[in-house]
Short mmCIF file of C-alpha atoms and ligand atoms in Angstrom, two decimals:
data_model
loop_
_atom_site.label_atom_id
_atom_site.label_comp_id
_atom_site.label_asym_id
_atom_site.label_seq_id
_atom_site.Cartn_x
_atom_site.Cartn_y
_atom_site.Cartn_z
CA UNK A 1 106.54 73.48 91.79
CA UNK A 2 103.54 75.06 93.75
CA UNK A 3 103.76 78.76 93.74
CA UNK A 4 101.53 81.39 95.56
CA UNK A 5 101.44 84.68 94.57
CA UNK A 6 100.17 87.42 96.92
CA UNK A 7 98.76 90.15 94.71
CA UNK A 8 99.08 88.03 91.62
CA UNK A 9 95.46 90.24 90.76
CA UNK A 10 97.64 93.12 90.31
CA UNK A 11 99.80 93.95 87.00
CA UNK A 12 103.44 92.43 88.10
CA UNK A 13 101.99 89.64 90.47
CA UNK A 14 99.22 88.92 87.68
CA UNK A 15 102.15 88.67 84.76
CA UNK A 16 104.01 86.69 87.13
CA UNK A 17 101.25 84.21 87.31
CA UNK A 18 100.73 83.77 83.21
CA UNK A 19 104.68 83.30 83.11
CA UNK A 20 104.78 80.73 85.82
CA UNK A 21 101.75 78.51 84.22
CA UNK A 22 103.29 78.23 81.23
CA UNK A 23 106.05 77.27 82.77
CA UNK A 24 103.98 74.19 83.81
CA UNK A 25 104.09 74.99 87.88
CA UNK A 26 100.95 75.02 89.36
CA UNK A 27 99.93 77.91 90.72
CA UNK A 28 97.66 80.17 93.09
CA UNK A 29 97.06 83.63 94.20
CA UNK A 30 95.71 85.62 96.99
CA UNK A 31 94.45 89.04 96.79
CA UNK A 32 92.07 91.54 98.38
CA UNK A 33 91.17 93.18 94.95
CA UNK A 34 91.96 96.49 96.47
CA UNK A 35 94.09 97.54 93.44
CA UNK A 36 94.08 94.40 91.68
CA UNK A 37 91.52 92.87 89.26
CA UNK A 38 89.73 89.59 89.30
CA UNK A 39 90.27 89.46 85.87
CA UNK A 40 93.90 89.97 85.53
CA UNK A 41 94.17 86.46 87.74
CA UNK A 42 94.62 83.61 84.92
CA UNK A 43 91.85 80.69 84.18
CA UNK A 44 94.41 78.15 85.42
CA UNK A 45 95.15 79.97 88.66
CA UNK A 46 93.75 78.66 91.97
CA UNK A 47 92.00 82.13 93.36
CA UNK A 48 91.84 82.91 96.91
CA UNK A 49 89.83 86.66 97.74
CA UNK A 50 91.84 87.34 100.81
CA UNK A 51 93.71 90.16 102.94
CA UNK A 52 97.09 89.03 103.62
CA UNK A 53 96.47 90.70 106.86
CA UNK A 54 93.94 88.34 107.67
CA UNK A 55 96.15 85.41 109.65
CA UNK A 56 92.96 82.86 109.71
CA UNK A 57 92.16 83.37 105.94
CA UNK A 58 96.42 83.35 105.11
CA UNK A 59 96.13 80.22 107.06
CA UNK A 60 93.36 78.44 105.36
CA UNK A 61 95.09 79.50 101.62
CA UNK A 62 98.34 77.69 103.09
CA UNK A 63 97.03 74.84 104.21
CA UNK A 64 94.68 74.27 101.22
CA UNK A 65 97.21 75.22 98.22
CA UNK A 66 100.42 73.93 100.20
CA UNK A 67 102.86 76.12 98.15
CA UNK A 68 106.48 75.02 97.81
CA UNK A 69 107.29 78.47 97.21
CA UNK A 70 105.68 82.46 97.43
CA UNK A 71 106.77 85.02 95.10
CA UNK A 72 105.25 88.01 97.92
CA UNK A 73 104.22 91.05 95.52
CA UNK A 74 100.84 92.03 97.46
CA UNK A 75 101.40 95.27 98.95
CA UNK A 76 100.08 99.06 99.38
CA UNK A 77 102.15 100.51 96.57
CA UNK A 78 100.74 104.61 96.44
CA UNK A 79 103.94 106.81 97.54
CA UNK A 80 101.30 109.42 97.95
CA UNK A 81 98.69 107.36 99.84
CA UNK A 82 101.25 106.49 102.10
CA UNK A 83 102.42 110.05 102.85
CA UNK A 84 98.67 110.86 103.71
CA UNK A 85 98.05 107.65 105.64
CA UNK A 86 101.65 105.93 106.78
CA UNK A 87 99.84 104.15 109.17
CA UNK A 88 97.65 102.21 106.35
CA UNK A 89 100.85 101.99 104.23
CA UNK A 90 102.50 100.18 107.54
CA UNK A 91 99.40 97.88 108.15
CA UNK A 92 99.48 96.16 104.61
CA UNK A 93 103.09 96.59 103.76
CA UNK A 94 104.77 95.56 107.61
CA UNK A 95 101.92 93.87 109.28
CA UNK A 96 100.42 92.28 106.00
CA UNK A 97 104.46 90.89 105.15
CA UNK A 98 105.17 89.51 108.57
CA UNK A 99 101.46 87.72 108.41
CA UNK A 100 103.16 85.98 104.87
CA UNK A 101 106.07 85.52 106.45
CA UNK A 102 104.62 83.78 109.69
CA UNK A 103 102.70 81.62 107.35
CA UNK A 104 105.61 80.60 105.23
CA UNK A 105 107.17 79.57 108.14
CA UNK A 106 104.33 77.44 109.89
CA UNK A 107 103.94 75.37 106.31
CA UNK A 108 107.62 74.79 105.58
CA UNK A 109 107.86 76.92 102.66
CA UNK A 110 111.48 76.56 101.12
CA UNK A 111 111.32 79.69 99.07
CA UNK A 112 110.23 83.09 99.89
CA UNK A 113 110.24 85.88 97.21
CA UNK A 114 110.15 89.83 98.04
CA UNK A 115 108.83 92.45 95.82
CA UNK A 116 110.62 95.45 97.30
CA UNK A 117 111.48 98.87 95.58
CA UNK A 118 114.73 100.45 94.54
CA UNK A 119 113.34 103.78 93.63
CA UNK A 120 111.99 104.05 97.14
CA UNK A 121 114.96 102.85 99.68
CA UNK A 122 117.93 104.11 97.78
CA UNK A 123 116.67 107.89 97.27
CA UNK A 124 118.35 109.89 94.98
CA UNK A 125 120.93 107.97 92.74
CA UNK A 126 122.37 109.78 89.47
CA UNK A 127 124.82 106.78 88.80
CA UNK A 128 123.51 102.99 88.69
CA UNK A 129 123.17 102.72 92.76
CA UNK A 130 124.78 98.95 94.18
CA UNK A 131 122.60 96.86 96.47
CA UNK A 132 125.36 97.63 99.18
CA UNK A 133 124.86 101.09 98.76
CA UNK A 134 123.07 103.58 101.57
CA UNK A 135 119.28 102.84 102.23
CA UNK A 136 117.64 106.30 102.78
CA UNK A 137 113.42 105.36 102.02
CA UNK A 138 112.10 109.08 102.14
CA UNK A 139 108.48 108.16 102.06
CA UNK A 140 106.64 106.12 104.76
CA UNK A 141 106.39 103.52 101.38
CA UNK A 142 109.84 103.34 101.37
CA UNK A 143 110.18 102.81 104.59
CA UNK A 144 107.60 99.97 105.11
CA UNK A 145 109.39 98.56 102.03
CA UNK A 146 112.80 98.06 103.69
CA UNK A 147 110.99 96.85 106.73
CA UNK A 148 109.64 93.99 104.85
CA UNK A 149 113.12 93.56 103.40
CA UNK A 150 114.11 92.72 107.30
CA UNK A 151 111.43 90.32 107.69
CA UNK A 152 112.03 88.39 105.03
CA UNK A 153 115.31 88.07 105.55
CA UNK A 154 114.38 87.03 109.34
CA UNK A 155 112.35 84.10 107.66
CA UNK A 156 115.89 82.90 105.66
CA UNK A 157 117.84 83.42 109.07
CA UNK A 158 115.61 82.08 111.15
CA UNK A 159 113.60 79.30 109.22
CA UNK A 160 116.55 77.98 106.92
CA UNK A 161 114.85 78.78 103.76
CA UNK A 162 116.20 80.92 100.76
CA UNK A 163 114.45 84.61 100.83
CA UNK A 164 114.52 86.67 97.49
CA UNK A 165 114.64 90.50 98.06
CA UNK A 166 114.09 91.96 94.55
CA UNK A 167 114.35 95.75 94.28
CA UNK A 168 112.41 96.75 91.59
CA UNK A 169 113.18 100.03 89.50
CA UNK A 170 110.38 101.60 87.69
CA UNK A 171 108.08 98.89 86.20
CA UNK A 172 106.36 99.72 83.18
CA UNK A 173 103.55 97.02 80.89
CA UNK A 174 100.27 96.52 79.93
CA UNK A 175 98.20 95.76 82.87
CA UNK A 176 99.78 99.08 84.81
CA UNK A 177 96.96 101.44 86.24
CA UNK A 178 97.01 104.51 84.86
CA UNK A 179 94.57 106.21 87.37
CA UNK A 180 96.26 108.23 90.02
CA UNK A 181 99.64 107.64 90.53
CA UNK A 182 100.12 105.00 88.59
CA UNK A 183 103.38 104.48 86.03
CA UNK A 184 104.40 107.55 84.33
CA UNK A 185 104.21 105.40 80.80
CA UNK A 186 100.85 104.67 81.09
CA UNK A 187 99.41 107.80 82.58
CA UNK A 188 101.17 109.31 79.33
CA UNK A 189 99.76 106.30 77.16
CA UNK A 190 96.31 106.51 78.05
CA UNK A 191 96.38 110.72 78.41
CA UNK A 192 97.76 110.93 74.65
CA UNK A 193 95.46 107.64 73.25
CA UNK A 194 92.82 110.24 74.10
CA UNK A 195 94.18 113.10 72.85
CA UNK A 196 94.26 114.74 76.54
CA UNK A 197 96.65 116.86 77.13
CA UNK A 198 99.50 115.34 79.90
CA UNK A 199 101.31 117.57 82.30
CA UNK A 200 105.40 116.65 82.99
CA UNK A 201 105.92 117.58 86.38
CA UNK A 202 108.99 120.22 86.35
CA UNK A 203 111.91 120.64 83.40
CA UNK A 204 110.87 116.80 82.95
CA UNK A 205 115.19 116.08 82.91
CA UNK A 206 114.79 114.07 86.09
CA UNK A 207 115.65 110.54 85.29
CA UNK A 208 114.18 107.05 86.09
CA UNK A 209 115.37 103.42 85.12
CA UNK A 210 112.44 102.06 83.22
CA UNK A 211 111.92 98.07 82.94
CA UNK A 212 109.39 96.08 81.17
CA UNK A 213 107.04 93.81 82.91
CA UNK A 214 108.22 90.79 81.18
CA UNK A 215 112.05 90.94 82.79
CA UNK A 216 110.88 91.98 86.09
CA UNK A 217 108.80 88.54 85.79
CA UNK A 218 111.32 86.63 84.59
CA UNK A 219 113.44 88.06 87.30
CA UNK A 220 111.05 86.38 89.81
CA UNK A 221 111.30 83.29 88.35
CA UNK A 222 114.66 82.99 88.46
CA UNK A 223 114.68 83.93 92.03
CA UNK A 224 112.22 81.13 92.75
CA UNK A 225 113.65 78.46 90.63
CA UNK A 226 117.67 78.75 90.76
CA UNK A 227 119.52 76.67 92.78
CA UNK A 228 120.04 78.76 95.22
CA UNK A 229 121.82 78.60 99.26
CA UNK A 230 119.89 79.43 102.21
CA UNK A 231 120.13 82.57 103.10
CA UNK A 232 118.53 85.98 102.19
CA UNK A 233 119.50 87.39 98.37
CA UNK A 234 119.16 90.39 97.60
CA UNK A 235 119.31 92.22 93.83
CA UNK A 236 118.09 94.69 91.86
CA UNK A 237 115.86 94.69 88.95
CA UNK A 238 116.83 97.32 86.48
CA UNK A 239 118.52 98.40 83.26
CA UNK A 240 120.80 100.31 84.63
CA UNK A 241 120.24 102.89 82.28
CA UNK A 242 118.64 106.99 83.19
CA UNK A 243 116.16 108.18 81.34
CA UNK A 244 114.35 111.63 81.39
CA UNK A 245 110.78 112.49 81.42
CA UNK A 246 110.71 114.29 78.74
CA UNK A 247 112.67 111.09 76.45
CA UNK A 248 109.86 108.76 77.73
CA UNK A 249 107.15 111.18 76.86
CA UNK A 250 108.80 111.78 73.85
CA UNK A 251 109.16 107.91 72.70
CA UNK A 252 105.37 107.15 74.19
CA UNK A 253 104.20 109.99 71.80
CA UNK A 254 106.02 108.12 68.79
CA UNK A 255 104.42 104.39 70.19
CA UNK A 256 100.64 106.39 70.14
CA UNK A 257 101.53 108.00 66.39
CA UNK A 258 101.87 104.61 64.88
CA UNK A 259 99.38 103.11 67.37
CA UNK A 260 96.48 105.51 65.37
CA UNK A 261 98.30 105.13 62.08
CA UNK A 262 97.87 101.32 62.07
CA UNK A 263 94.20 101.67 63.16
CA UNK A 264 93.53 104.30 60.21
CA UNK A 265 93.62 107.69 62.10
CA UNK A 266 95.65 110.07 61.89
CA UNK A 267 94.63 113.10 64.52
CA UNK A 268 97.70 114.74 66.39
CA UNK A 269 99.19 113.21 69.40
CA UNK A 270 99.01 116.22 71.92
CA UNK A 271 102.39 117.63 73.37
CA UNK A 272 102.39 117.59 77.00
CA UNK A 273 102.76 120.84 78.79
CA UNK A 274 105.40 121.50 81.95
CA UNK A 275 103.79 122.06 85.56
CA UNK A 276 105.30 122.60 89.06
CA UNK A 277 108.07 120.23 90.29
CA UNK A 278 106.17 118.13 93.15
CA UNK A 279 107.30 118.48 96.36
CA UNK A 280 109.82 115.50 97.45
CA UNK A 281 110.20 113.63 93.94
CA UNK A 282 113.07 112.18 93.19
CA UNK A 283 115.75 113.97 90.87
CA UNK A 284 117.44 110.84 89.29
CA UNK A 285 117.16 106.82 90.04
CA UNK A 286 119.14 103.95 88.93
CA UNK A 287 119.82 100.71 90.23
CA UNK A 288 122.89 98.66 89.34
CA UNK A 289 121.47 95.03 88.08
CA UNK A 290 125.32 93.52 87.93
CA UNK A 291 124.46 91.54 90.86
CA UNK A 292 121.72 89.67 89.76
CA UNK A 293 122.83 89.11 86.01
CA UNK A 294 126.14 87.65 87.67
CA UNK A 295 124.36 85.26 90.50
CA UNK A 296 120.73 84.39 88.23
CA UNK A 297 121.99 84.98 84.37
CA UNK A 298 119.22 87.72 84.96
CA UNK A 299 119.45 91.11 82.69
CA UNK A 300 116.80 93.43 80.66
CA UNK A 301 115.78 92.02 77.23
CA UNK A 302 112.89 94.01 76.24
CA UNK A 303 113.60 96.43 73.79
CA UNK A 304 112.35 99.50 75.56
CA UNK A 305 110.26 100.88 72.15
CA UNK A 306 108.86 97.38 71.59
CA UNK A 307 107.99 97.23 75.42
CA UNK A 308 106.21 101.01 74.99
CA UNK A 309 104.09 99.69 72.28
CA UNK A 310 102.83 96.76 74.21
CA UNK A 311 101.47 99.24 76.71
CA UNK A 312 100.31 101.65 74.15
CA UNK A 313 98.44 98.32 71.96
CA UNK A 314 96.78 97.49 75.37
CA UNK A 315 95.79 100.52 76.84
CA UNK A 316 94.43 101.16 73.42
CA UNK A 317 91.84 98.13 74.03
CA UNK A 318 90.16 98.94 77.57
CA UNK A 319 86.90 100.15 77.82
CA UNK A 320 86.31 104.28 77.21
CA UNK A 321 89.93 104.56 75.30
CA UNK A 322 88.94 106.91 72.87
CA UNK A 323 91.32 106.10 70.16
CA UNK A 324 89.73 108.62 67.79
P1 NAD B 401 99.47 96.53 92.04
O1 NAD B 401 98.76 97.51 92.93
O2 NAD B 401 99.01 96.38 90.63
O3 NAD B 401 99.49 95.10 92.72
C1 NAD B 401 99.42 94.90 94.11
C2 NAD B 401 98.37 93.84 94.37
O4 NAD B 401 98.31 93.58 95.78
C3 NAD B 401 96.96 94.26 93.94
O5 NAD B 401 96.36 93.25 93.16
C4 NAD B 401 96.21 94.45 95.26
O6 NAD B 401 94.82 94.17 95.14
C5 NAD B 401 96.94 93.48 96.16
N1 NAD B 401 96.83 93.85 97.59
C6 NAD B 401 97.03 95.07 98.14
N2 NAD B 401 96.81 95.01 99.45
C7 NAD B 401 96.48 93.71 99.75
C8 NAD B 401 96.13 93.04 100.95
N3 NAD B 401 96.08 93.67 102.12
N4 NAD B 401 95.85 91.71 100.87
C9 NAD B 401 95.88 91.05 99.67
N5 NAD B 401 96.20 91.66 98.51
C10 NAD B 401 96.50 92.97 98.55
O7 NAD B 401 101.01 96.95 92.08
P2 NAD B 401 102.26 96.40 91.25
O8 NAD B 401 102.83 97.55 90.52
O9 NAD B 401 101.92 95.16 90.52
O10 NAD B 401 103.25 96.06 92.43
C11 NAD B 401 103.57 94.71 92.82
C12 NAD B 401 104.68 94.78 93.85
O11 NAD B 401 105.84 95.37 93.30
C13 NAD B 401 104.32 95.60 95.08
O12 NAD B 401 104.86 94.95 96.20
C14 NAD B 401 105.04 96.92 94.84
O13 NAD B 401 105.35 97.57 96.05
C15 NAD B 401 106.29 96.43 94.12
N6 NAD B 401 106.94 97.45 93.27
C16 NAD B 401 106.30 97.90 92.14
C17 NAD B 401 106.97 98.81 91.33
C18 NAD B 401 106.35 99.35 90.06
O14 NAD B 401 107.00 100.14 89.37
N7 NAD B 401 105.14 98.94 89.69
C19 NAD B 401 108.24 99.29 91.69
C20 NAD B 401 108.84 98.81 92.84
C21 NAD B 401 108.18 97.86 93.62
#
């Protein structure tokens, strides 16, 4: 199958690529390289450097690659960014989705794929949250999210294809930026790698469903290669499973211990300290994933510890990780 990725520069869209490869589809990606990395984008990837809100260049990248099928994970993914600039947020995220979606439909794609984002349409969930359950986005993110939710599902309704919406939980993995507001797993990683001290925002018991790279992939590849009916789909992709800030900073302080023991050092692994709660986070967060294992065979099977020290071993190789 031919598969275009939208932001496969990026860490899911670029993982996604790898997996699909080996798989033996043929694939390409476009991306702007505004958070992704040209490097990320594998060898055997067809590359296109391109806005997806950019109809010409969209068109030219459909009509060159002809894709059978687009796994759509390009998007403007700062919660914070979009609180200071909604309008930005609404430009890639809404304008930049329909653009996809207006070119999947011109070329006759069969198969669209959504990356969309259970932590930010459900709000706050204590208990694993159902796809049918209330959609309250409380950041302009969240918002622009669910929007592109209604697109793609206009593209199914409209076009006769299958849509994929995948609501992702929180998505951890090598490849993750740590800078700014990046995953909480590797801002701890890379903060403790260099013996920095880390701050946990509040009592650090507000809970998140964590999920490794490699499921959320294989997730997508499901999605894009089951034998599926027209129509829009829509699941989660999650564990299922709460777990505090404090835990995860706990277990990513054990992954960095035996990261430095196994390269011969043995300096302390600084304790992170408690700072104020930040206004409009999220108390708890976790999405149901019976849907999807029942419909795709889908469910979690990273071992979350294993999947900590995969992001530990690689954030432990980029360039100015002081490991000493
Ligand atoms: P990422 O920032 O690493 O990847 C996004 C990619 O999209 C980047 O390579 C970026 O350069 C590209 N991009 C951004 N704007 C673009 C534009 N206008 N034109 C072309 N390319 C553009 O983020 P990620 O964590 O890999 O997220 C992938 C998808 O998953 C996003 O849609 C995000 O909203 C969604 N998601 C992520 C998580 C998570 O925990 N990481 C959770 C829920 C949903």
């Amino acid at each position: 199958m031919r598969v275009l990725v939208t932001g496969g520069a990026g860490f899911i869209g670029s993982h996604l690529a790898d997996r699909l490869l080996s798989d033996g589809h043929d694939v390409a990606v476009v991306d702007d390289l505004s958070t992704g990395h040209r490097e990320f984008v594998p060898e055997d990837a067809a590359f296109f450097e391109a806005d997806i809100r950019d109809a010409a260049a969209l068109e030219r990248v459909f009509a060159e690659f002809r894709p059978d099928a687009v796994s759509h994970q390009a998007a403007h993914a700062s919660v914070g960014r979009s609180v200071r600039e909604p309008a930005y947020d609404a430009d890639v995220n809404i304008l930049g989705t329909i653009r996809v979606v207006e070119a999947c439909r011109r070329h006759a794609v069969s198969r669209l794929v959504f990356a969309s984002s259970g932590g930010a349409i459900y709000g706050e969930a204590d208990r694993p949250v159902p796809e049918d359950s209330p959609l309250l986005p409380k950041s302009p993110y969240g918002m622009s999210k669910l929007a592109g939710e209604h697109y793609v599902r206009f593209f199914a309704e409209e076009g006769g294809g299958t849509a994929v919406v995948l609501r992702y939980a929180n998505v951890f993995g090598p490849r993750q930026d740590s800078g700014g507001e990046g995953g909480v797993i590797s801002i701890f990683g890379e903060r403790m790698l260099a013996a920095a001290p880390s701050t946990i925002f509040g009592d650090g018991e507000q809970t998140r469903d964590f999920v490794f790279v490699a499921d959320v992939v294989d997730a997508n590849v499901r999605s894009l290669t089951a034998d599926s009916a027209p129509g829009v789909h829509t699941f989660n992709v999650g564990t299922g499973r709460n777990t505090t800030v404090n835990e995860v900073a706990a277990r990513v302080a054990a992954a960095v211990r035996r990261q430095r023991v196994d390269a011969g050092l043995d300096s302390p692994v600084p304790t992170p300290t408690h700072g104020p709660e930040r206004p409009g986070d999220l108390r708890a967060n976790v999405v149901d994933p019976s849907r999807i294992s029942y419909a795709l065979g889908w469910k979690p099977r990273a071992d979350f510890d294993a999947g900590l020290r995969k992001t530990v071993a690689w954030l432990a190789e980029q360039p100015g990780q002081d490991a000493g």
